[in-house]
Short mmCIF file of C-alpha atoms and ligand atoms in Angstrom, two decimals:
data_model
loop_
_atom_site.label_atom_id
_atom_site.label_comp_id
_atom_site.label_asym_id
_atom_site.label_seq_id
_atom_site.Cartn_x
_atom_site.Cartn_y
_atom_site.Cartn_z
CA UNK S 1 0.00 0.00 0.00
CA UNK S 2 2.66 2.49 1.02
CA UNK S 3 4.79 1.81 -2.06
CA UNK S 4 2.08 2.83 -4.53
CA UNK S 5 0.11 5.73 -3.07
CA UNK S 6 -2.47 7.22 -5.43
CA UNK S 7 -1.20 10.29 -7.29
CA UNK S 8 -3.57 12.60 -5.42
CA UNK S 9 -2.19 11.55 -2.02
CA UNK S 10 1.26 12.89 -1.10
CA UNK S 11 3.19 9.94 0.39
CA UNK S 12 4.62 12.02 3.27
CA UNK S 13 1.20 12.39 4.86
CA UNK S 14 0.39 10.06 7.79
CA UNK S 15 -1.28 6.88 6.63
CA UNK S 16 -4.60 6.00 8.26
CA UNK S 17 -5.89 2.48 7.68
CA UNK S 18 -9.57 1.88 8.42
CA UNK S 19 -10.65 -1.76 8.54
CA UNK S 20 -14.39 -2.20 7.94
CA UNK S 21 -16.70 -0.18 5.72
CA UNK S 22 -19.84 -0.41 7.87
CA UNK S 23 -21.35 2.26 10.10
CA UNK S 24 -18.17 2.91 12.13
CA UNK S 25 -15.61 2.67 9.32
CA UNK S 26 -17.45 4.88 6.85
CA UNK S 27 -18.17 7.48 9.56
CA UNK S 28 -14.45 7.57 10.42
CA UNK S 29 -13.53 7.94 6.74
CA UNK S 30 -16.00 10.79 6.23
CA UNK S 31 -14.68 12.58 9.33
CA UNK S 32 -11.20 12.53 7.76
CA UNK S 33 -12.39 14.29 4.61
CA UNK S 34 -10.35 17.45 5.11
CA UNK S 35 -7.57 15.95 7.22
CA UNK S 36 -3.96 16.07 5.92
CA UNK S 37 -3.70 12.27 5.83
CA UNK S 38 -3.76 9.40 3.33
CA UNK S 39 -6.61 7.03 4.12
CA UNK S 40 -6.98 3.40 3.04
CA UNK S 41 -10.34 1.82 3.84
CA UNK S 42 -10.35 -1.98 3.61
CA UNK S 43 -13.45 -4.17 3.65
CA UNK S 44 -13.85 -7.80 2.67
CA UNK S 45 -17.10 -6.95 0.90
CA UNK S 46 -17.48 -4.11 -1.59
CA UNK S 47 -20.62 -2.63 -0.06
CA UNK S 48 -21.76 -0.69 2.94
CA UNK S 49 -24.74 -2.48 4.44
CA UNK S 50 -27.60 -0.86 6.31
CA UNK S 51 -28.16 -3.81 8.64
CA UNK S 52 -31.19 -2.40 10.51
CA UNK S 53 -33.30 -2.97 7.37
CA UNK S 54 -31.86 -6.36 6.47
CA UNK S 55 -34.89 -8.18 7.87
CA UNK S 56 -37.04 -6.39 5.25
CA UNK S 57 -34.92 -8.01 2.52
CA UNK S 58 -35.62 -11.39 4.14
CA UNK S 59 -39.32 -10.60 4.43
CA UNK S 60 -39.26 -9.48 0.77
CA UNK S 61 -40.56 -5.99 1.62
CA UNK S 62 -37.67 -4.16 -0.03
CA UNK S 63 -34.91 -5.27 -2.36
CA UNK S 64 -31.21 -5.73 -1.64
CA UNK S 65 -30.20 -2.62 -3.58
CA UNK S 66 -32.11 -0.49 -1.07
CA UNK S 67 -29.86 -1.44 1.83
CA UNK S 68 -26.46 -1.79 0.17
CA UNK S 69 -24.23 0.72 -1.64
CA UNK S 70 -20.68 0.27 -2.98
CA UNK S 71 -18.26 1.74 -0.43
CA UNK S 72 -16.08 3.32 -3.12
CA UNK S 73 -19.15 5.07 -4.51
CA UNK S 74 -20.11 6.50 -1.09
CA UNK S 75 -16.58 7.88 -0.64
CA UNK S 76 -16.01 8.85 -4.28
CA UNK S 77 -15.80 12.58 -3.53
CA UNK S 78 -13.00 12.19 -0.97
CA UNK S 79 -9.70 12.38 -2.88
CA UNK S 80 -7.61 11.38 0.15
CA UNK S 81 -9.26 7.93 0.37
CA UNK S 82 -8.45 4.68 -1.39
CA UNK S 83 -10.90 1.81 -0.98
CA UNK S 84 -9.70 -1.80 -1.13
CA UNK S 85 -11.71 -5.00 -1.10
CA UNK S 86 -9.67 -7.45 0.98
CA UNK S 87 -9.85 -9.30 4.26
CA UNK S 88 -7.56 -8.21 7.07
CA UNK S 89 -6.34 -11.45 8.58
CA UNK S 90 -3.80 -10.20 11.15
CA UNK S 91 -2.58 -7.06 12.90
CA UNK S 92 0.97 -6.65 14.19
CA UNK S 93 0.61 -3.75 16.59
CA UNK S 94 4.33 -3.58 17.45
CA UNK S 95 5.43 -3.35 13.81
CA UNK S 96 2.39 -1.14 13.05
CA UNK S 97 1.22 -3.18 10.10
CA UNK S 98 -1.65 -5.35 8.95
CA UNK S 99 -1.79 -8.44 6.75
CA UNK S 100 -4.35 -9.09 4.02
CA UNK S 101 -5.93 -12.33 2.78
CA UNK S 102 -3.53 -14.52 4.82
CA UNK S 103 -0.51 -13.23 2.89
CA UNK S 104 2.74 -12.51 4.74
CA UNK S 105 3.25 -9.12 3.10
CA UNK S 106 3.01 -6.39 5.74
CA UNK S 107 0.99 -3.23 5.02
CA UNK S 108 2.09 -0.42 7.34
CA UNK S 109 -0.05 2.23 9.00
CA UNK S 110 0.49 5.28 11.21
CA UNK S 111 -3.05 5.15 12.61
CA UNK S 112 -5.37 2.16 12.57
CA UNK S 113 -9.16 2.23 13.02
CA UNK S 114 -10.68 -1.22 13.56
CA UNK S 115 -14.39 -1.20 12.77
CA UNK S 116 -15.03 -4.81 11.80
CA UNK S 117 -18.42 -5.24 13.49
CA UNK S 118 -19.83 -8.49 14.88
CA UNK S 119 -21.03 -11.88 13.69
CA UNK S 120 -23.76 -14.31 14.80
CA UNK S 121 -22.97 -16.35 17.93
CA UNK S 122 -24.64 -19.62 18.86
CA UNK S 123 -23.46 -19.54 22.48
CA UNK S 124 -21.07 -22.44 21.97
CA UNK S 125 -23.48 -24.49 19.82
CA UNK S 126 -22.00 -23.78 16.39
CA UNK S 127 -23.63 -26.97 15.04
CA UNK S 128 -27.00 -25.13 15.24
CA UNK S 129 -25.90 -22.76 12.46
CA UNK S 130 -26.78 -25.41 9.82
CA UNK S 131 -30.40 -25.59 11.01
CA UNK S 132 -30.90 -22.02 12.23
CA UNK S 133 -29.21 -19.53 9.90
CA UNK S 134 -28.51 -16.00 11.09
CA UNK S 135 -29.00 -12.79 9.13
CA UNK S 136 -25.90 -10.58 9.19
CA UNK S 137 -24.96 -10.20 5.54
CA UNK S 138 -26.85 -9.43 2.34
CA UNK S 139 -26.20 -12.97 1.10
CA UNK S 140 -27.61 -14.48 4.29
CA UNK S 141 -30.71 -12.24 4.17
CA UNK S 142 -31.41 -13.23 0.55
CA UNK S 143 -30.79 -16.92 1.20
CA UNK S 144 -33.20 -16.77 4.11
CA UNK S 145 -35.88 -15.13 1.97
CA UNK S 146 -35.43 -17.85 -0.67
CA UNK S 147 -35.70 -20.51 2.01
CA UNK S 148 -38.90 -19.07 3.54
CA UNK S 149 -40.63 -18.71 0.18
CA UNK S 150 -39.43 -22.17 -0.92
CA UNK S 151 -41.09 -23.58 2.20
CA UNK S 152 -44.42 -22.12 1.13
CA UNK S 153 -44.01 -23.52 -2.37
CA UNK S 154 -43.23 -26.98 -0.95
CA UNK S 155 -46.10 -26.81 1.54
CA UNK S 156 -48.47 -26.02 -1.34
CA UNK S 157 -47.43 -29.35 -2.90
CA UNK S 158 -47.32 -31.45 0.26
CA UNK S 159 -49.95 -34.16 0.68
CA UNK S 160 -48.91 -35.24 4.17
CA UNK S 161 -50.58 -32.79 6.63
CA UNK S 162 -47.85 -33.31 9.25
CA UNK S 163 -45.08 -32.42 6.80
CA UNK S 164 -47.13 -29.50 5.50
CA UNK S 165 -47.48 -28.14 9.01
CA UNK S 166 -43.75 -28.46 9.65
CA UNK S 167 -43.05 -26.49 6.47
CA UNK S 168 -45.27 -23.59 7.48
CA UNK S 169 -44.12 -23.39 11.08
CA UNK S 170 -41.41 -20.74 11.52
CA UNK S 171 -39.45 -20.37 14.73
CA UNK S 172 -37.38 -17.28 15.50
CA UNK S 173 -34.90 -17.51 18.35
CA UNK S 174 -34.30 -14.19 20.16
CA UNK S 175 -36.79 -11.36 20.72
CA UNK S 176 -34.50 -8.36 20.32
CA UNK S 177 -35.30 -5.78 17.59
CA UNK S 178 -34.39 -8.13 14.72
CA UNK S 179 -36.51 -11.05 16.00
CA UNK S 180 -39.54 -8.86 16.75
CA UNK S 181 -39.30 -6.89 13.52
CA UNK S 182 -38.92 -9.99 11.36
CA UNK S 183 -41.72 -11.85 13.18
CA UNK S 184 -44.19 -8.94 12.78
CA UNK S 185 -43.29 -8.20 9.17
CA UNK S 186 -43.42 -11.85 8.16
CA UNK S 187 -46.76 -12.39 9.92
CA UNK S 188 -48.16 -9.46 8.01
CA UNK S 189 -46.75 -10.73 4.76
CA UNK S 190 -48.50 -14.06 5.29
CA UNK S 191 -51.80 -12.26 5.89
CA UNK S 192 -51.59 -9.86 2.95
CA UNK S 193 -49.28 -11.26 0.36
CA UNK S 194 -49.46 -15.03 0.51
CA UNK S 195 -53.18 -15.15 1.27
CA UNK S 196 -54.40 -15.12 -2.30
CA UNK S 197 -51.44 -16.66 -4.09
CA UNK S 198 -51.39 -20.03 -2.34
CA UNK S 199 -54.58 -22.06 -2.80
CA UNK S 200 -53.93 -24.74 -0.22
CA UNK S 201 -52.45 -22.71 2.63
CA UNK S 202 -54.75 -20.65 4.83
CA UNK S 203 -52.96 -17.80 6.70
CA UNK S 204 -54.44 -19.14 9.96
CA UNK S 205 -52.51 -22.40 9.46
CA UNK S 206 -49.14 -20.63 9.36
CA UNK S 207 -47.44 -20.64 12.73
CA UNK S 208 -44.80 -18.04 13.64
CA UNK S 209 -43.18 -18.65 17.02
CA UNK S 210 -40.84 -16.16 18.69
CA UNK S 211 -38.80 -17.67 21.53
CA UNK S 212 -36.99 -15.55 24.10
CA UNK S 213 -34.93 -16.78 27.06
CA UNK S 214 -35.38 -13.52 28.97
CA UNK S 215 -38.54 -12.43 30.78
CA UNK S 216 -39.61 -9.92 28.11
CA UNK S 217 -39.14 -8.89 24.51
CA UNK S 218 -37.05 -5.84 23.50
CA UNK S 219 -35.14 -5.54 26.79
CA UNK S 220 -33.64 -2.17 25.75
CA UNK S 221 -37.14 -0.60 25.85
CA UNK S 222 -39.04 0.37 28.99
CA UNK S 223 -41.36 -2.31 30.33
CA UNK S 224 -44.50 -0.42 29.24
CA UNK S 225 -43.38 -0.14 25.65
CA UNK S 226 -42.15 -3.71 25.57
CA UNK S 227 -45.62 -4.87 26.68
CA UNK S 228 -47.34 -2.78 24.00
CA UNK S 229 -45.17 -4.31 21.28
CA UNK S 230 -45.86 -7.79 22.69
CA UNK S 231 -49.60 -7.19 22.39
CA UNK S 232 -49.17 -5.95 18.83
CA UNK S 233 -47.19 -9.05 17.85
CA UNK S 234 -49.83 -11.30 19.39
CA UNK S 235 -52.56 -9.43 17.50
CA UNK S 236 -50.69 -10.23 14.29
CA UNK S 237 -50.78 -13.91 15.25
CA UNK S 238 -47.20 -14.32 16.46
CA UNK S 239 -46.88 -16.85 19.27
CA UNK S 240 -44.42 -15.33 21.76
CA UNK S 241 -42.77 -17.65 24.30
CA UNK S 242 -40.93 -15.82 27.07
CA UNK S 243 -38.47 -17.24 29.62
CA UNK S 244 -37.76 -20.28 27.44
CA UNK S 245 -34.14 -21.00 26.64
CA UNK S 246 -33.52 -22.99 23.47
CA UNK S 247 -31.89 -26.30 24.42
CA UNK S 248 -31.47 -27.97 21.08
CA UNK S 249 -31.92 -27.32 17.36
CA UNK S 250 -31.83 -29.97 14.65
CA UNK S 251 -33.42 -30.79 11.29
CA UNK S 252 -36.75 -31.55 12.97
CA UNK S 253 -37.04 -28.24 14.79
CA UNK S 254 -36.34 -26.79 18.20
CA UNK S 255 -36.48 -27.94 21.80
CA UNK S 256 -37.19 -25.10 24.23
CA UNK S 257 -38.13 -25.50 27.90
CA UNK S 258 -38.20 -29.27 27.36
CA UNK S 259 -40.80 -29.04 24.59
CA UNK S 260 -40.19 -29.81 20.92
CA UNK S 261 -41.61 -27.57 18.22
CA UNK S 262 -41.53 -29.50 14.96
CA UNK S 263 -40.62 -27.24 12.05
CA UNK S 264 -38.36 -26.93 9.02
CA UNK S 265 -37.47 -23.27 9.45
CA UNK S 266 -35.60 -21.90 12.44
CA UNK S 267 -34.07 -18.42 12.22
CA UNK S 268 -31.38 -17.30 14.61
CA UNK S 269 -31.97 -13.72 15.77
CA UNK S 270 -30.20 -14.05 19.12
CA UNK S 271 -26.62 -13.31 20.26
CA UNK S 272 -23.67 -11.83 18.45
CA UNK S 273 -19.93 -12.02 18.99
CA UNK S 274 -17.42 -9.32 18.04
CA UNK S 275 -15.45 -9.89 14.86
CA UNK S 276 -12.41 -12.15 15.58
CA UNK S 277 -9.87 -9.66 14.25
CA UNK S 278 -10.32 -7.64 17.47
CA UNK S 279 -9.07 -10.57 19.54
CA UNK S 280 -6.09 -10.80 17.20
CA UNK S 281 -4.83 -7.57 18.80
CA UNK S 282 -3.85 -9.55 21.89
CA UNK S 283 -5.37 -7.09 24.37
CA UNK S 284 -8.16 -7.50 26.93
CA UNK S 285 -11.59 -8.41 25.53
CA UNK S 286 -14.97 -9.02 27.22
CA UNK S 287 -17.03 -12.23 27.06
CA UNK S 288 -18.47 -11.17 23.68
CA UNK S 289 -14.95 -10.79 22.25
CA UNK S 290 -15.18 -6.97 22.25
CA UNK S 291 -11.91 -5.09 22.69
CA UNK S 292 -11.78 -2.98 25.86
CA UNK S 293 -10.90 0.57 24.87
CA UNK S 294 -10.17 3.69 26.90
CA UNK S 295 -12.11 6.99 26.95
CA UNK S 296 -10.40 8.00 23.67
CA UNK S 297 -11.41 4.66 22.01
CA UNK S 298 -7.78 3.54 21.70
CA UNK S 299 -6.27 0.42 23.24
CA UNK S 300 -3.87 0.59 26.22
CA UNK S 301 -0.27 1.50 25.28
CA UNK S 302 -1.11 1.86 21.57
CA UNK S 303 -2.62 5.34 21.14
CA UNK S 304 -2.51 4.97 17.35
CA UNK S 305 -5.02 2.05 17.38
CA UNK S 306 -8.70 2.93 17.63
CA UNK S 307 -11.44 0.29 17.96
CA UNK S 308 -15.05 1.38 17.32
CA UNK S 309 -18.56 0.01 16.83
CA UNK S 310 -19.58 -3.59 17.55
CA UNK S 311 -15.92 -4.65 17.89
CA UNK S 312 -15.38 -2.32 20.88
CA UNK S 313 -16.30 -2.55 24.55
CA UNK S 314 -16.91 1.08 25.53
CA UNK S 315 -17.79 2.18 29.06
CA UNK S 316 -19.79 5.38 29.47
CA UNK S 317 -21.29 6.57 32.77
CA UNK S 318 -20.63 3.16 34.34
CA UNK S 319 -22.47 1.25 31.60
CA UNK S 320 -21.26 -0.68 28.55
CA UNK S 321 -22.57 0.87 25.35
CA UNK S 322 -24.78 -1.48 23.29
CA UNK S 323 -23.92 -2.85 19.84
CA UNK S 324 -26.14 -0.49 17.88
CA UNK S 325 -25.72 1.72 14.84
CA UNK S 326 -25.54 5.01 16.79
CA UNK S 327 -22.65 3.79 18.94
CA UNK S 328 -20.75 2.74 15.80
CA UNK S 329 -21.53 5.97 13.92
CA UNK S 330 -20.56 8.25 16.77
CA UNK S 331 -17.47 6.16 17.61
CA UNK S 332 -16.31 6.21 13.98
CA UNK S 333 -16.89 9.95 13.71
CA UNK S 334 -14.96 10.47 16.93
CA UNK S 335 -11.99 8.36 15.77
CA UNK S 336 -11.78 10.33 12.50
CA UNK S 337 -11.97 13.69 14.26
CA UNK S 338 -9.50 12.63 16.92
CA UNK S 339 -6.92 11.57 14.31
CA UNK S 340 -7.49 14.83 12.43
CA UNK S 341 -6.86 16.78 15.65
CA UNK S 342 -3.72 14.82 16.50
CA UNK S 343 -2.07 15.11 13.07
CA UNK S 344 -2.61 18.87 13.21
CA UNK S 345 -1.01 19.12 16.65
CA UNK S 346 -4.24 19.51 18.62
CA UNK S 347 -5.55 17.56 21.56
CA UNK S 348 -8.65 15.42 21.16
CA UNK S 349 -11.27 15.46 23.96
CA UNK S 350 -12.53 12.07 25.25
CA UNK S 351 -15.40 10.30 23.45
CA UNK S 352 -18.87 11.35 24.57
CA UNK S 353 -21.86 9.25 23.54
CA UNK S 354 -25.24 10.89 22.93
CA UNK S 355 -28.07 8.39 23.41
CA UNK S 356 -30.63 8.99 20.64
CA UNK S 357 -33.08 6.34 21.87
CA UNK S 358 -34.44 3.05 20.54
CA UNK S 359 -36.94 2.07 17.90
CA UNK S 360 -38.48 -1.05 16.38
CA UNK S 361 -41.11 -1.46 13.69
CA UNK S 362 -43.59 -4.30 13.80
CA UNK S 363 -45.94 -3.81 10.87
CA UNK S 364 -46.64 -1.50 7.94
CA UNK S 365 -48.37 0.99 10.26
CA UNK S 366 -46.93 0.25 13.70
CA UNK S 367 -43.57 1.10 15.27
CA UNK S 368 -42.36 1.82 18.79
CA UNK S 369 -39.99 4.71 19.42
CA UNK S 370 -38.48 5.65 22.76
CA UNK S 371 -36.22 8.58 23.48
CA UNK S 372 -35.83 9.62 27.11
CA UNK S 373 -39.37 10.06 28.38
CA UNK S 374 -40.83 10.32 24.89
CA UNK S 375 -42.67 7.18 23.82
CA UNK S 376 -44.41 6.84 20.48
CA UNK S 377 -46.29 3.80 19.21
CA UNK S 378 -48.62 2.94 16.32
CA UNK S 379 -48.76 5.05 13.15
CA UNK S 380 -47.13 8.08 14.84
CA UNK S 381 -44.24 5.88 15.93
CA UNK S 382 -44.08 4.54 12.39
CA UNK S 383 -43.73 8.05 10.97
CA UNK S 384 -40.81 8.73 13.33
CA UNK S 385 -39.25 5.39 12.42
CA UNK S 386 -39.61 6.04 8.66
CA UNK S 387 -38.06 9.51 8.98
CA UNK S 388 -35.02 8.31 10.96
CA UNK S 389 -34.35 5.30 8.74
CA UNK S 390 -34.59 7.30 5.53
CA UNK S 391 -32.24 9.89 7.03
CA UNK S 392 -29.53 7.31 7.64
CA UNK S 393 -29.77 5.36 4.38
CA UNK S 394 -26.59 5.82 2.38
CA UNK S 395 -27.82 7.71 -0.71
CA UNK S 396 -30.69 9.84 -2.01
CA UNK S 397 -31.45 7.13 -4.58
CA UNK S 398 -31.85 4.54 -1.80
CA UNK S 399 -33.99 6.93 0.25
CA UNK S 400 -36.38 7.65 -2.61
CA UNK S 401 -36.74 4.07 -3.82
CA UNK S 402 -37.16 2.68 -0.29
CA UNK S 403 -39.75 5.34 0.52
CA UNK S 404 -41.66 4.49 -2.68
CA UNK S 405 -41.65 0.77 -1.83
CA UNK S 406 -42.92 1.46 1.68
CA UNK S 407 -45.66 3.74 0.38
CA UNK S 408 -46.74 1.13 -2.14
CA UNK S 409 -46.93 -1.42 0.64
CA UNK S 410 -48.86 0.94 2.89
CA UNK S 411 -51.39 2.02 0.29
CA UNK S 412 -51.93 -1.23 -1.56
CA UNK S 413 -50.77 -3.81 0.98
CA UNK S 414 -48.72 -5.10 -1.91
CA UNK S 415 -47.06 -8.49 -1.97
CA UNK S 416 -43.48 -7.22 -1.87
CA UNK S 417 -41.14 -9.70 -3.49
CA UNK S 418 -42.03 -13.36 -3.11
CA UNK S 419 -39.74 -14.67 -5.84
CA UNK S 420 -37.00 -17.22 -5.28
CA UNK S 421 -33.54 -16.61 -6.75
CA UNK S 422 -31.84 -19.80 -5.53
CA UNK S 423 -34.27 -22.41 -4.20
CA UNK S 424 -33.05 -23.27 -0.69
CA UNK S 425 -34.81 -26.34 0.62
CA UNK S 426 -35.77 -26.36 4.27
CA UNK S 427 -33.43 -28.68 6.14
CA UNK S 428 -33.80 -32.38 5.38
CA UNK S 429 -36.50 -31.92 2.72
CA UNK S 430 -36.68 -32.94 -0.91
CA UNK S 431 -39.59 -32.21 -3.21
CA UNK S 432 -40.28 -35.95 -3.51
CA UNK S 433 -40.41 -36.24 0.28
CA UNK S 434 -42.98 -33.54 0.81
CA UNK S 435 -45.17 -34.89 -2.01
CA UNK S 436 -45.26 -38.35 -0.50
CA UNK S 437 -48.71 -39.27 0.80
CA UNK S 438 -48.77 -40.59 4.39
C1 FAD Q 501 -30.16 -7.86 11.28
C2 FAD Q 501 -29.64 -6.70 12.09
C3 FAD Q 501 -30.52 -5.71 12.52
C4 FAD Q 501 -30.07 -4.63 13.25
N1 FAD Q 501 -30.96 -3.67 13.65
C5 FAD Q 501 -30.53 -2.58 14.29
C6 FAD Q 501 -31.41 -1.52 14.62
O1 FAD Q 501 -32.62 -1.60 14.36
N2 FAD Q 501 -30.91 -0.42 15.24
C7 FAD Q 501 -29.59 -0.31 15.54
O2 FAD Q 501 -29.16 0.73 16.06
N3 FAD Q 501 -28.72 -1.29 15.26
C8 FAD Q 501 -29.15 -2.41 14.64
N4 FAD Q 501 -28.28 -3.42 14.33
C9 FAD Q 501 -26.88 -3.30 14.77
C10 FAD Q 501 -26.08 -2.38 13.87
O3 FAD Q 501 -26.30 -2.70 12.52
C11 FAD Q 501 -24.62 -2.54 14.25
O4 FAD Q 501 -24.48 -2.12 15.59
C12 FAD Q 501 -23.71 -1.72 13.34
O5 FAD Q 501 -23.80 -2.18 12.02
C13 FAD Q 501 -22.27 -1.80 13.82
O6 FAD Q 501 -21.47 -1.07 12.98
P1 FAD Q 501 -19.95 -1.47 12.77
O7 FAD Q 501 -19.34 -0.43 11.90
O8 FAD Q 501 -19.32 -1.77 14.07
O9 FAD Q 501 -20.00 -2.86 12.00
P2 FAD Q 501 -20.68 -3.24 10.63
O10 FAD Q 501 -21.66 -2.24 10.19
O11 FAD Q 501 -21.12 -4.65 10.80
O12 FAD Q 501 -19.47 -3.19 9.59
C14 FAD Q 501 -18.36 -4.04 9.73
C15 FAD Q 501 -17.68 -4.14 8.38
O13 FAD Q 501 -16.42 -4.75 8.58
C16 FAD Q 501 -16.17 -5.66 7.52
N5 FAD Q 501 -15.22 -6.64 8.03
C17 FAD Q 501 -15.38 -7.49 9.07
N6 FAD Q 501 -14.25 -8.19 9.29
C18 FAD Q 501 -13.35 -7.77 8.35
C19 FAD Q 501 -12.00 -8.12 8.07
N7 FAD Q 501 -11.35 -9.02 8.80
N8 FAD Q 501 -11.39 -7.51 7.03
C20 FAD Q 501 -12.06 -6.59 6.27
N9 FAD Q 501 -13.33 -6.22 6.52
C21 FAD Q 501 -13.97 -6.80 7.55
C22 FAD Q 501 -17.55 -6.23 7.19
O14 FAD Q 501 -17.58 -6.72 5.87
C23 FAD Q 501 -18.44 -5.01 7.39
O15 FAD Q 501 -18.63 -4.29 6.20
C24 FAD Q 501 -28.70 -4.53 13.59
C25 FAD Q 501 -27.81 -5.51 13.16
C26 FAD Q 501 -28.27 -6.59 12.41
C27 FAD Q 501 -27.32 -7.65 11.94
#
């Protein structure tokens, strides 16, 4: 990298390497726009992904292009930035260099910003991943959509009522925002979109079960709001099981609280673990693999290494900040500004997090928003939710097209997309099997 700097970037400028082009990494890059530095942003994928709307890709409400934009396109107007698609496989903090794609060629940096996010965690049961896929990447969200729609297609053909029932029983594990949002949106899709298209499946036959080990859904919300959302989900027909830890998952379904739910579709919307590259730094991490950083988001004894977003364990006012988009955005912005200050001989103040509240949407006209004492639910909450999400989408094109798709859905209760790109059979099923008469 250092040997061939782009012509527009004088080589004598400090070299900032940002790893990860998600919320934190892109925010850091943007904050370095006018800084006298050379920036290299490295991501293993070529797009920035708006993860909070990923479940709508799975539910077929919006298309993939609405939530993903090429990173180099987002940063195209920043001449001091070079974008590279590569995987960072190691960091040598003493030699101040990183390694890409398992090669042994070192790539030096003066400042490093690690913003590599998190990945799904099965709490030590990695074998469950085969039966209960998670939804962290665009590919996973699309594959999950294909799998859910394929299940309906297979159920429409099935002669055996037991097998049919298994195909249209969907279990979601984890009632955080992703689990609740996907359960509500999918329940609504079954009522509106699949109702008329499938002749042999009545919406009332479809079972959507949301299992949560904790005592309530959406633990980041106040108890009142959490209860309201629970009622809304139940109204939509979602069966919510609280205080039930999942004990086993296999090709026949789930065992929770000693009871088996037979089904061919389990979706993992529970825990996450910080990206492994953070642990590669060889400094203290918490039980979720997040790197413990100081008040300036750098690691002890290495003031040139910043860790932000889901990869970082940040303490503020005696609490650990959650793995949410705002923490990543503000952390990334801070890291960029702090580096800018330091290369221009200024001192950077410590990181200060501004809590902007929580929100979750459950149906086309219902969302819950909480900020301090302000609580909004129903259509008013939905308006607030729409506004905030459009604001943070990565481009005007994405904002307009997403808004149009939502409006279409709202006005015409449209089907959204129910097509299958790559048929993904529910675990252990073949077409011949589901057709077999008992
Ligand atoms: C389905 C889902 C729904 C969510 N809903 C909400 C919500 O409603 N509200 C909310 O606030 N938050 C939500 N979140 C959480 C939020 O998206 C994350 O907190 C946020 O994306 C974290 O930003 P980040 O920059 O740390 O990581 P990310 O945005 O995940 O970006 C990390 C980037 O690093 C890249 N990367 C990883 N490892 C490497 C490597 N070794 N080399 C190169 N590149 C690498 C990845 O490709 C990725 O582009 C949701 C998350 C998911 C998955």
